[in-house]
mmCIF file of C-alpha atoms and ligand atoms in Angstrom:
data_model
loop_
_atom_site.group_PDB
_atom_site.id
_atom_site.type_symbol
_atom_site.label_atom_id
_atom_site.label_comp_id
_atom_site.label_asym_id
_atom_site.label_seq_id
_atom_site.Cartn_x
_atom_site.Cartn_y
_atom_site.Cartn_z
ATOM 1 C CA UNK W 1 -17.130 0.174 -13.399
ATOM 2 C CA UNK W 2 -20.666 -1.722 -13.642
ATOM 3 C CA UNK W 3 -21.475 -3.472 -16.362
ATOM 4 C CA UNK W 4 -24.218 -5.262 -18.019
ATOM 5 C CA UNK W 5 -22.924 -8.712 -19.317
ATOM 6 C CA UNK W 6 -22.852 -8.390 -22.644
ATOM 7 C CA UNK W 7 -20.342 -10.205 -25.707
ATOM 8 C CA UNK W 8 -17.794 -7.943 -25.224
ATOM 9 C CA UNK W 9 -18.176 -7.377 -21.301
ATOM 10 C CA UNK W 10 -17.385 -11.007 -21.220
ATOM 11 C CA UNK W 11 -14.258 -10.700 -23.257
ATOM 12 C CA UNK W 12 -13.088 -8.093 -20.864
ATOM 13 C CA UNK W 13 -14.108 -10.166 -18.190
ATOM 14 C CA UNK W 14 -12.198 -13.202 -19.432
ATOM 15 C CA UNK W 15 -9.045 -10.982 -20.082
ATOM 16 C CA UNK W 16 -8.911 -9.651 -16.406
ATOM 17 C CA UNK W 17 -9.057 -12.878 -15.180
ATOM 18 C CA UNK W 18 -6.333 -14.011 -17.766
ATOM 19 C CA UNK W 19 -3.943 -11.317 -16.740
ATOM 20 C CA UNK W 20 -4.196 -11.790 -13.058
ATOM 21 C CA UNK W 21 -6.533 -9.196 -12.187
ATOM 22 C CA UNK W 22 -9.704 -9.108 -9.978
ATOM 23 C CA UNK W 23 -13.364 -9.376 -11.196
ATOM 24 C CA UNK W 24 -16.437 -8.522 -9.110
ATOM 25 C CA UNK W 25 -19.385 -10.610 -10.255
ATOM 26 C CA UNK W 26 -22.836 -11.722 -9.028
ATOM 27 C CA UNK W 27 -23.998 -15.226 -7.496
ATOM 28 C CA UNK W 28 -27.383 -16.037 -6.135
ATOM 29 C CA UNK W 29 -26.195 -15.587 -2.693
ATOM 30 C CA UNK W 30 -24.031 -12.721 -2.489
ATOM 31 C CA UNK W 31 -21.580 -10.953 -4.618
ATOM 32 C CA UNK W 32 -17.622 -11.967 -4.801
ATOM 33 C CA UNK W 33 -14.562 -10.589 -5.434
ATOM 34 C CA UNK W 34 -13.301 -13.250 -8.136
ATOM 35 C CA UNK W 35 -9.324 -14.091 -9.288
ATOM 36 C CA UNK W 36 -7.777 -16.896 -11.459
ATOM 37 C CA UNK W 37 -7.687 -19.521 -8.413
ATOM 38 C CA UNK W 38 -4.837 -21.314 -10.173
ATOM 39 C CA UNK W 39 -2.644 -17.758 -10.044
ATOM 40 C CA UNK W 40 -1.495 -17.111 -6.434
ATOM 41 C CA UNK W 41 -0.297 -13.415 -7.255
ATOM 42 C CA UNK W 42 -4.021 -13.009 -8.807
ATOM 43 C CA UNK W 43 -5.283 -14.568 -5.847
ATOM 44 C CA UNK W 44 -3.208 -12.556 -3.243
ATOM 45 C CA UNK W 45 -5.027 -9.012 -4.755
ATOM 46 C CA UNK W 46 -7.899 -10.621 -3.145
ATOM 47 C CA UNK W 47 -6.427 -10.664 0.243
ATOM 48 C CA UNK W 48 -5.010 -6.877 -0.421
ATOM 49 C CA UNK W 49 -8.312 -5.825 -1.874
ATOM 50 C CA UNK W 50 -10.566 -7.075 0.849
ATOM 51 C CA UNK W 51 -7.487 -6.447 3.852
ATOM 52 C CA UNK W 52 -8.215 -10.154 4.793
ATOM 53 C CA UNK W 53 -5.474 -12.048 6.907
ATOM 54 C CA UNK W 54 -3.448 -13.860 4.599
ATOM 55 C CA UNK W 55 -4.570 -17.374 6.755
ATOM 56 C CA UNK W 56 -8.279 -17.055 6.042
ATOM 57 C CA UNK W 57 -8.812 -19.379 2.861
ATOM 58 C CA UNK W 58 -10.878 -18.744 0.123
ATOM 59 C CA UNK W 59 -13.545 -20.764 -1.751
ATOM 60 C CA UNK W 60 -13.042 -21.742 -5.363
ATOM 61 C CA UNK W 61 -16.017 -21.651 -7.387
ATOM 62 C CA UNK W 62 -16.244 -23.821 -10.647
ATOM 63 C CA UNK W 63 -18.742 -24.308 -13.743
ATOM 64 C CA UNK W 64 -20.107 -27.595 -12.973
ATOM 65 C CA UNK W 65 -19.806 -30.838 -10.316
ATOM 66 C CA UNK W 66 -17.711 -32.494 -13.081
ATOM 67 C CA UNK W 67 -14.772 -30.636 -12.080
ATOM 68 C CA UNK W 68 -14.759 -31.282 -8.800
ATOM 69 C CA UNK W 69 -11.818 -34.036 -9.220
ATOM 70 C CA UNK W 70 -9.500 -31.475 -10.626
ATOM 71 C CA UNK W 71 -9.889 -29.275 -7.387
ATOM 72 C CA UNK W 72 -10.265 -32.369 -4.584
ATOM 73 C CA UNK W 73 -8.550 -35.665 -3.902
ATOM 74 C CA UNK W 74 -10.414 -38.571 -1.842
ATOM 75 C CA UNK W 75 -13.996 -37.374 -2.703
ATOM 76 C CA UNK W 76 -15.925 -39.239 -0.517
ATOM 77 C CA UNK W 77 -19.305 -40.389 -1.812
ATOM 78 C CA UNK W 78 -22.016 -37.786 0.587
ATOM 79 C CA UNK W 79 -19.839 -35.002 -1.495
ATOM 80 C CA UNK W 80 -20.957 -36.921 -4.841
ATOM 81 C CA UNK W 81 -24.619 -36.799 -2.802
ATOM 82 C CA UNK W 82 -24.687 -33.443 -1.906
ATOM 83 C CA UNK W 83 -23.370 -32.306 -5.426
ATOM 84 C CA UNK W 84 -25.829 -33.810 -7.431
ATOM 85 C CA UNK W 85 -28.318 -32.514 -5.151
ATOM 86 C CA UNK W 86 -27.629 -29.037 -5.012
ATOM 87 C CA UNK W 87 -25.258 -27.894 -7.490
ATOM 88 C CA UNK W 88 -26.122 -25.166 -9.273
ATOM 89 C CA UNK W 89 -26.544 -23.602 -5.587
ATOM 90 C CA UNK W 90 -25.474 -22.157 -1.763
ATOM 91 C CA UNK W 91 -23.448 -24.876 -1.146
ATOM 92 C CA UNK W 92 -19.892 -24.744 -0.146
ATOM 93 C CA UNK W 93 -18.314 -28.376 0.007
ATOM 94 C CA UNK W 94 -14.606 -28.397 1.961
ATOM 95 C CA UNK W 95 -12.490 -31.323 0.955
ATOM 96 C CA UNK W 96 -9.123 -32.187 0.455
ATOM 97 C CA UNK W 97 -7.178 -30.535 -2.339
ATOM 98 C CA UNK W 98 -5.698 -31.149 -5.326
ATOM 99 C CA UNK W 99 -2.005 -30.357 -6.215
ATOM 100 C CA UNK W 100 -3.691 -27.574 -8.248
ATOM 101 C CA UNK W 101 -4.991 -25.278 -5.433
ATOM 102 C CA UNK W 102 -2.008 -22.649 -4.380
ATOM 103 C CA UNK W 103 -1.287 -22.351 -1.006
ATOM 104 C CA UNK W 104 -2.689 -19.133 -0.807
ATOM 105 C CA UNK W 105 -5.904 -19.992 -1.513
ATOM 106 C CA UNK W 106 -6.311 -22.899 1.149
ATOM 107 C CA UNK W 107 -4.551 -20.504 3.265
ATOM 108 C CA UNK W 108 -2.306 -23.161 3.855
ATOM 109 C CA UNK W 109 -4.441 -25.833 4.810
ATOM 110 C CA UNK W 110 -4.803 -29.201 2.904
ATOM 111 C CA UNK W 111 -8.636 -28.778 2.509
ATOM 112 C CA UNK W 112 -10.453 -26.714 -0.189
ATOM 113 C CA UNK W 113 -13.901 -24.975 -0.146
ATOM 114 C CA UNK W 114 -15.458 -25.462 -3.922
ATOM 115 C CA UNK W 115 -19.189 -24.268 -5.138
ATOM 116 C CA UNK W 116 -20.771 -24.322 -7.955
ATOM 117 C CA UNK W 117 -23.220 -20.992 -8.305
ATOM 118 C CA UNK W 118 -26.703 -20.376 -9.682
ATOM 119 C CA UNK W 119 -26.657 -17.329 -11.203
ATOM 120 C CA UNK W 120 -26.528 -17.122 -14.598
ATOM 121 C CA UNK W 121 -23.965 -14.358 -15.542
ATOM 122 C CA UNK W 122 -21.545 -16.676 -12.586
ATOM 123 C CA UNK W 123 -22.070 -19.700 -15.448
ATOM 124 C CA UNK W 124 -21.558 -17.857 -18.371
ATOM 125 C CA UNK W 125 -18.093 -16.552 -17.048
ATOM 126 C CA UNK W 126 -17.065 -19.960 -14.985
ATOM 127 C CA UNK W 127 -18.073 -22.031 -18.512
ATOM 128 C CA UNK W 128 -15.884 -19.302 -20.538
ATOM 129 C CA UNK W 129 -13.223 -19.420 -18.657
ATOM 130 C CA UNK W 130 -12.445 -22.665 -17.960
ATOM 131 C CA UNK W 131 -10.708 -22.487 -14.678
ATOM 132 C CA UNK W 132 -11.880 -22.224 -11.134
ATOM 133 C CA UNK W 133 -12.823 -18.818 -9.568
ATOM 134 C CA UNK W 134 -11.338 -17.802 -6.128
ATOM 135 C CA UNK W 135 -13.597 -15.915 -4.496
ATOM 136 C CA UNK W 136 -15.007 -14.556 -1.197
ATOM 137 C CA UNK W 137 -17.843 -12.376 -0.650
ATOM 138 C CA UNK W 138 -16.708 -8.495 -2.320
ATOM 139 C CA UNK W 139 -16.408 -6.746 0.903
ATOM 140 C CA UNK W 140 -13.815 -5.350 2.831
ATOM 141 C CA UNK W 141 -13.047 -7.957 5.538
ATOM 142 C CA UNK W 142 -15.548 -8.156 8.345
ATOM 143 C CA UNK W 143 -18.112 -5.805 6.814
ATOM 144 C CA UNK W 144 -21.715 -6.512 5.349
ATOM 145 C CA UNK W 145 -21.639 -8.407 2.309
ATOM 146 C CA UNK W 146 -22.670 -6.945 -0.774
ATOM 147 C CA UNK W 147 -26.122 -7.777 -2.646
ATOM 148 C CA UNK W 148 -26.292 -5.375 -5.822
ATOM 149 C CA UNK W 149 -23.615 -4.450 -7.619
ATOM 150 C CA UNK W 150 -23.609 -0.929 -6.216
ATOM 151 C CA UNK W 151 -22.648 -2.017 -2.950
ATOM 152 C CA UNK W 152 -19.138 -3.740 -4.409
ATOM 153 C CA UNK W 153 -18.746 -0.496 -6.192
ATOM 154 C CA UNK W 154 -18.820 1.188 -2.652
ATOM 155 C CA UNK W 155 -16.877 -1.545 -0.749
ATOM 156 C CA UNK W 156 -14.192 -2.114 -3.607
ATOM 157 C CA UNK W 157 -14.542 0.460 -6.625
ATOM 158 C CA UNK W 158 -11.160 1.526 -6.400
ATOM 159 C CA UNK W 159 -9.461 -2.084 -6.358
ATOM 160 C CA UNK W 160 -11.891 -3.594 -8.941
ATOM 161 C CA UNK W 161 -11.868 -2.485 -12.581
ATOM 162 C CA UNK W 162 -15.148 -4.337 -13.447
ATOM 163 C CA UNK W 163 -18.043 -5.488 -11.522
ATOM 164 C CA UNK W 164 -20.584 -7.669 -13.965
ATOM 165 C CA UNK W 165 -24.480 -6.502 -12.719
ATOM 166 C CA UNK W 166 -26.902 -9.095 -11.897
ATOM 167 C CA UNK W 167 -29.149 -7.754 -10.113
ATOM 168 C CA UNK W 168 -29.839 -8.131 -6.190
ATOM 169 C CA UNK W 169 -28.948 -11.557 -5.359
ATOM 170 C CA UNK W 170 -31.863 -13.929 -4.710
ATOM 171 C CA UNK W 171 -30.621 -16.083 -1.507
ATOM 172 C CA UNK W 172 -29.095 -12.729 -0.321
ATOM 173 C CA UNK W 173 -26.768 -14.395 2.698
ATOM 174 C CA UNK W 174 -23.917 -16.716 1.830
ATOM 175 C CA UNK W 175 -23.930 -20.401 1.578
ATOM 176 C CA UNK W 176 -24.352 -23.378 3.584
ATOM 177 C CA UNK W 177 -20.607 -24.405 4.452
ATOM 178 C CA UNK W 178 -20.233 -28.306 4.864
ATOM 179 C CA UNK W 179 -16.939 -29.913 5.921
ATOM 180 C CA UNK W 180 -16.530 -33.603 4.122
ATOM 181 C CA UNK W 181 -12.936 -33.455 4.309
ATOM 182 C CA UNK W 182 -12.705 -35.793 7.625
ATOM 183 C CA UNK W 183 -15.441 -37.966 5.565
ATOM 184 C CA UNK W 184 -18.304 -37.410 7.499
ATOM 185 C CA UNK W 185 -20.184 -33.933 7.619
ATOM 186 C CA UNK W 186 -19.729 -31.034 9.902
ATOM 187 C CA UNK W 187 -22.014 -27.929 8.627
ATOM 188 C CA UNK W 188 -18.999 -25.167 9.511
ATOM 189 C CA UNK W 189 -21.559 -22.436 8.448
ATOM 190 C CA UNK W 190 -25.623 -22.307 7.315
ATOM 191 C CA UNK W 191 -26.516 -20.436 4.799
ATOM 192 C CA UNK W 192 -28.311 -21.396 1.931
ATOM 193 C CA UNK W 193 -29.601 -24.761 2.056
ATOM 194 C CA UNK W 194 -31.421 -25.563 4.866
ATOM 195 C CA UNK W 195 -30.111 -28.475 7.234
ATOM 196 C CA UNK W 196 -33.087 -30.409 7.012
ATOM 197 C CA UNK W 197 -32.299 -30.314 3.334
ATOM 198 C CA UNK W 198 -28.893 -32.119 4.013
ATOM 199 C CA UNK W 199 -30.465 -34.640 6.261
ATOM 200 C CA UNK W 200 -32.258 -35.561 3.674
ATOM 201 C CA UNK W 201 -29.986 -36.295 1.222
ATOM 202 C CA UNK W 202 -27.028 -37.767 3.312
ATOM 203 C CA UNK W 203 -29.218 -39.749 4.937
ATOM 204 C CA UNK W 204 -27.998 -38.693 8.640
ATOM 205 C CA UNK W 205 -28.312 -35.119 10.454
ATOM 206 C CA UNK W 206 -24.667 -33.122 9.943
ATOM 207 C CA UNK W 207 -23.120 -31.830 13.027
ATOM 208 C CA UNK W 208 -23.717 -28.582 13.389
ATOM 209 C CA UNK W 209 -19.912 -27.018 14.018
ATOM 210 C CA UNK W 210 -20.451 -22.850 14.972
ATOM 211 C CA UNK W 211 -16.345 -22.878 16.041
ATOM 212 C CA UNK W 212 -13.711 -25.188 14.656
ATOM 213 C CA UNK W 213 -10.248 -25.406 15.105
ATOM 214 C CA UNK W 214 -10.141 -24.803 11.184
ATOM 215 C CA UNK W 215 -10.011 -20.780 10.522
ATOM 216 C CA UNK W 216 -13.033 -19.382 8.720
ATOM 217 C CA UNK W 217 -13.882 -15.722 9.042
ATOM 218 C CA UNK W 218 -17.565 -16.835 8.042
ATOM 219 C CA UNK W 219 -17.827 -18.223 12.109
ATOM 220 C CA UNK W 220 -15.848 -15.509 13.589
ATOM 221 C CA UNK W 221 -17.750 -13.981 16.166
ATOM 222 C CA UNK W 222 -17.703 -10.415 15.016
ATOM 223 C CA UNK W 223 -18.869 -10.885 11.592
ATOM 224 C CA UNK W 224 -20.486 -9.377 8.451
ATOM 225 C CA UNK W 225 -21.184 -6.564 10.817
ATOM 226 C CA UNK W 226 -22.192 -2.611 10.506
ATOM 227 C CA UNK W 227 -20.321 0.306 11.726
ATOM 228 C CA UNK W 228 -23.151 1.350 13.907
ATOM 229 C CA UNK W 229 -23.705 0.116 17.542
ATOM 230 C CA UNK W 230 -25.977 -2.762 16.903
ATOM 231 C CA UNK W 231 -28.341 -4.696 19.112
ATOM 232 C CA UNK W 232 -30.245 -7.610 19.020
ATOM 233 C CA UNK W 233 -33.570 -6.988 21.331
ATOM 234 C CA UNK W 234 -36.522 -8.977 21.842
ATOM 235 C CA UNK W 235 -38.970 -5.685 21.736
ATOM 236 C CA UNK W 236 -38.240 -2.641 19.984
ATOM 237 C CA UNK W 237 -38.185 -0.181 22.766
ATOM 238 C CA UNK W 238 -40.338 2.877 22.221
ATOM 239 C CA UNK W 239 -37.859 5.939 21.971
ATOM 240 C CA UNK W 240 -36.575 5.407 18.504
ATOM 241 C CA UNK W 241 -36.096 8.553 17.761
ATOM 242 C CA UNK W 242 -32.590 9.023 15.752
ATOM 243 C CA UNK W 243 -31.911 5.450 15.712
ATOM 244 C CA UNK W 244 -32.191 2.347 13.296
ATOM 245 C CA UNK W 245 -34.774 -0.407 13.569
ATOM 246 C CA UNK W 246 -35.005 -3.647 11.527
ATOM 247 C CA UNK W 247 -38.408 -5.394 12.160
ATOM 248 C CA UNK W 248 -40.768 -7.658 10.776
ATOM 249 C CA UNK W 249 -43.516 -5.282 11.735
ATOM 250 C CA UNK W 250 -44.298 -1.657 10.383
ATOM 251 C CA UNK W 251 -43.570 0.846 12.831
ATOM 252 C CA UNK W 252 -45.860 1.988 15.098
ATOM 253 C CA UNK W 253 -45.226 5.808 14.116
ATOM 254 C CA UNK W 254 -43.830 7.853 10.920
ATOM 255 C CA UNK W 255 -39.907 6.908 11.439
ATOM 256 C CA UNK W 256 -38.194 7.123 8.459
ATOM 257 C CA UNK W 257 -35.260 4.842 10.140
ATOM 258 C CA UNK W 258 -37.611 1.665 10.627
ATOM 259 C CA UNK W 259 -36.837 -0.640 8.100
ATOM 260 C CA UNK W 260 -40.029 -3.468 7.852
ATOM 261 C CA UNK W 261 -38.511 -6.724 6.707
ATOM 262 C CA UNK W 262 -40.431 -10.070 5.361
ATOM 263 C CA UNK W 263 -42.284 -12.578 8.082
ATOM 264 C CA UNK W 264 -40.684 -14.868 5.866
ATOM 265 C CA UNK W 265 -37.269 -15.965 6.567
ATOM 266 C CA UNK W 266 -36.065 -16.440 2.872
ATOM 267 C CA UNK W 267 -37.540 -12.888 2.149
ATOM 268 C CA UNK W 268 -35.810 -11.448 4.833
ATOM 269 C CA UNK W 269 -32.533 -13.023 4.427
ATOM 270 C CA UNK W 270 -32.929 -11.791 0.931
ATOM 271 C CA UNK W 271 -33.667 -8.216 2.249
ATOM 272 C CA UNK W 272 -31.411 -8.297 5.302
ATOM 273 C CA UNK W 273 -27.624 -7.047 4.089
ATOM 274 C CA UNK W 274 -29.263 -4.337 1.928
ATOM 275 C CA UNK W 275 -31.738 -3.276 4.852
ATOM 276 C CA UNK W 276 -28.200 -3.068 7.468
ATOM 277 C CA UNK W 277 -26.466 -1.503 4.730
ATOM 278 C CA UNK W 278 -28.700 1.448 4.255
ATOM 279 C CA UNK W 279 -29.221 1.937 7.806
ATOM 280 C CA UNK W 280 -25.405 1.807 8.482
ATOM 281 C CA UNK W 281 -24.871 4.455 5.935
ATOM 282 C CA UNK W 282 -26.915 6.855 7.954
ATOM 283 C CA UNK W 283 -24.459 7.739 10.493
ATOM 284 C CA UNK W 284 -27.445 6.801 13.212
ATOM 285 C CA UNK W 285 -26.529 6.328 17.050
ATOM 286 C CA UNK W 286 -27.301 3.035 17.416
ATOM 287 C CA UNK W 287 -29.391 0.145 15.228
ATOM 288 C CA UNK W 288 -32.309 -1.779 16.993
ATOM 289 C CA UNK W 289 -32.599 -5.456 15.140
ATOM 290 C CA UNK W 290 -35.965 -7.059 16.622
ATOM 291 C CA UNK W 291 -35.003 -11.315 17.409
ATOM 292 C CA UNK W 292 -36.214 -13.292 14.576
ATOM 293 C CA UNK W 293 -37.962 -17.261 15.367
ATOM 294 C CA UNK W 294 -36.580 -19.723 17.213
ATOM 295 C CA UNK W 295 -37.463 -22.491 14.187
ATOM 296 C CA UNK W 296 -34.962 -24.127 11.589
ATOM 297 C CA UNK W 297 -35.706 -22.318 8.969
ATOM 298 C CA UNK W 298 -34.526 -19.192 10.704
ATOM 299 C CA UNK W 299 -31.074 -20.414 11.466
ATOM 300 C CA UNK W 300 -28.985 -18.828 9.072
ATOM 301 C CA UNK W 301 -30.345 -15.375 9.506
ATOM 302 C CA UNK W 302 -29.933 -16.252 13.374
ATOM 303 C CA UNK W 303 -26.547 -16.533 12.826
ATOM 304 C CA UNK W 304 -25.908 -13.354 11.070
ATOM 305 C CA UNK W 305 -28.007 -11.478 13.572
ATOM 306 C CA UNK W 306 -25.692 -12.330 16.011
ATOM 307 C CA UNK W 307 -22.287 -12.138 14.382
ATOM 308 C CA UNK W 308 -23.828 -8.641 13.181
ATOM 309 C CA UNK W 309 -24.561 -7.573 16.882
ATOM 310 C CA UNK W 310 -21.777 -9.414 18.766
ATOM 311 C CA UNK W 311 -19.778 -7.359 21.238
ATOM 312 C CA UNK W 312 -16.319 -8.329 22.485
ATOM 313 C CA UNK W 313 -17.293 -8.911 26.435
ATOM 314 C CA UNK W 314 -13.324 -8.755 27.558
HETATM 315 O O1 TXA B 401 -22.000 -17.676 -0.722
HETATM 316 C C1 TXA B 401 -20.783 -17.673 -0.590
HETATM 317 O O2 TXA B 401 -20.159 -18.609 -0.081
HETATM 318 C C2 TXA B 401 -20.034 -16.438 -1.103
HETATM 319 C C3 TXA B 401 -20.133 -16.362 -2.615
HETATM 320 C C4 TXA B 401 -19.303 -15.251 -3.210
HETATM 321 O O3 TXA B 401 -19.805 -17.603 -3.168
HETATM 322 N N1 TXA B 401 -18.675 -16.476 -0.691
HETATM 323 C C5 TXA B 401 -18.289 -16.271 0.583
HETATM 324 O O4 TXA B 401 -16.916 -16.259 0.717
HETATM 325 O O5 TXA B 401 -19.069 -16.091 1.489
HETATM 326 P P1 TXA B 401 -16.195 -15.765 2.041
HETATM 327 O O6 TXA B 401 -14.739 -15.880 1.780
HETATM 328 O O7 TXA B 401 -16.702 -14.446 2.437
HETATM 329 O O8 TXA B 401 -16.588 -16.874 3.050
HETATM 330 C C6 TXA B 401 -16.184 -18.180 2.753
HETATM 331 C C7 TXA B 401 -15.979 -18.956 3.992
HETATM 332 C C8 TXA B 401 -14.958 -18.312 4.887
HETATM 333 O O9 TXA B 401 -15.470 -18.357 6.200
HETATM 334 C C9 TXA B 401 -13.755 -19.182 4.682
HETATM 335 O O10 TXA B 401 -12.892 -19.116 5.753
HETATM 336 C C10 TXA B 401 -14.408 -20.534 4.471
HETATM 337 O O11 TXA B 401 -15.474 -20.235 3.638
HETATM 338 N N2 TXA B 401 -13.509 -21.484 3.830
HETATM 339 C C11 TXA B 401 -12.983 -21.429 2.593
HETATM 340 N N3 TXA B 401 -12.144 -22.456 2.393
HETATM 341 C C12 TXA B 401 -12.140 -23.185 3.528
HETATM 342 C C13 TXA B 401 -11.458 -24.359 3.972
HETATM 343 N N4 TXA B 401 -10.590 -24.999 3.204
HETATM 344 N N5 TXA B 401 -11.715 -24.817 5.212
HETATM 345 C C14 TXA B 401 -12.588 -24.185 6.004
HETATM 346 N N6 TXA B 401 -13.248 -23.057 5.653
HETATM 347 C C15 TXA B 401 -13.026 -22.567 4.444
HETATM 348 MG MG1 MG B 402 -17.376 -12.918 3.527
#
């Protein structure tokens, strides 16, 4: 069930998450699939929910920066750096954990991924509750990520009692994923916050790490992708009869199927899961997905593009 966040929403909310049960709530970058990150059996309903291989950890999101020393051990100070800078926000730091991380959420690694979310109804239930919230994007595993609450009702409505609304999500792809746990940054996924943005504040340009040893489903190849066929093509080719396009151009001819998208690349990352969604849902031959700019500030919808439109070549 959807529903509005409200007094008594929030006491339900609170209660779920108090008995060990799931919650589906909004943040500015996508929605998640939220447990009690200090209950493992709350946190395994995740894995069950989503039908996500148990060794695929999950992030913990908290209320504010000054919890981060209940969740890590040996903060080093660019975390401090990159906190103060863009908490509220699409970051995801990974650091070492604390003794109060379960396995299960690490997926058995000694590192933990922690964020602190903008959105407003996140806040109000992080603050109320206390406790960190385990959570991963509310999809089934490997499949778009969902931007309204509609599409977690769709992905998850039988394995979530309550999904809080909050509208369509404003950064609309997932955050920026930086590794500090080695003490000097490795960005293990973009997203959010813009690399040039990091540079800044750390004071030196992160390696950029698209496959690590360390197991994230966020960089496996095949990724947040449709059902459909999809391809990634330079020019749309003309006969697009019966088949999907995604362009940042109107189409040249009434097609009901051709989806125009923003010039912009924050507007279209903010439009892009909803836009592959709907076109997936069509039962179409085969989606067309016109190649976005070459510049920076196109990099995380690069990388989606091509996760979305990857092909095992075996
Ligand atoms: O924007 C987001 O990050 C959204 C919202 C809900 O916060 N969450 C999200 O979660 O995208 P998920 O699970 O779909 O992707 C999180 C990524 C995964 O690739 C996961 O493997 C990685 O973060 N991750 C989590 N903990 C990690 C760790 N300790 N080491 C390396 N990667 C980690
Ligand atoms: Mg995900």
């Amino acid at each position: 069930m959807i529903a509005e966040l409200s007094p008594e929403t929030l006491e339900r909310a609170l209660t779920l998450l108090k008995a060990g049960e799931l919650l589906g709530f909004p943040t500015e970058t996508v929605y998640g699939l939220g447990a009690d990150a200090a209950n493992s059996k709350a946190v395994k309903k995740i894995f069950e929910a989503k039908g996500r291989p148990a060794d695929h950890p999950v992030i913990v999101h908290i209320a504010s920066k000054k919890n981060l020393a209940s969740w890590a051990n040996d903060i080093p100070d660019d975390a401090y750096k990159l906190a103060n800078a863009f908490w509220p926000g699409p970051l995801t730091l990974i650091l070492q954990r604390s003794s109060l991380v379960p396995n299960i959420v690490t997926g058995g690694q000694d590192t933990v991924g922690l964020r602190v979310p903008e959105h407003p109804v996140a806040l109000t239930v992080l603050e109320a509750f206390g406790g960190g919230i385990a959570a991963p994007s509310a999809n089934r595993f490997g499949r778009i990520s969902p931007t309204t609450a509609q599409h977690v009702q769709e992905e998850l409505g039988g394995s979530v009692q309550l999904i809080l609304e909050g509208g369509s999500c404003e950064v609309g792809l997932e955050s920026t994923i930086v590794d500090l746990s080695t003490g000097v940054a490795r960005v293990l996924r973009p997203g959010g916050i813009r690399l040039q943005a990091l540079t800044e504040v750390l004071g030196y340009e992160p390696e950029l790490k698209s496959k690590t040893e360390i197991r994230t489903s966020g960089t496996l190849e095949s990724h947040y992708a449709p059902q459909t066929p999809s391809l990634l093509v330079k020019h749309i080719p003309n006969d697009v009869e019966h088949v999907g396009v995604i362009a940042r151009r109107p189409a040249p001819s009434q097609n009901a199927h051709w989806l125009e998208l923003s010039q912009n690349a924050q507007t279209y990352a903010r439009e892009l899961y909803a836009a592959l969604r709907k076109l997936d849902g069509l039962g179409l031959k085969q989606i067309y997905i016109e190649e976005v700019p070459d510049s920076a500030d196109w990099l995380a919808v690069r990388d989606r593009l091509k996760r979305a439109t990857f092909k095992e070549t075996t």
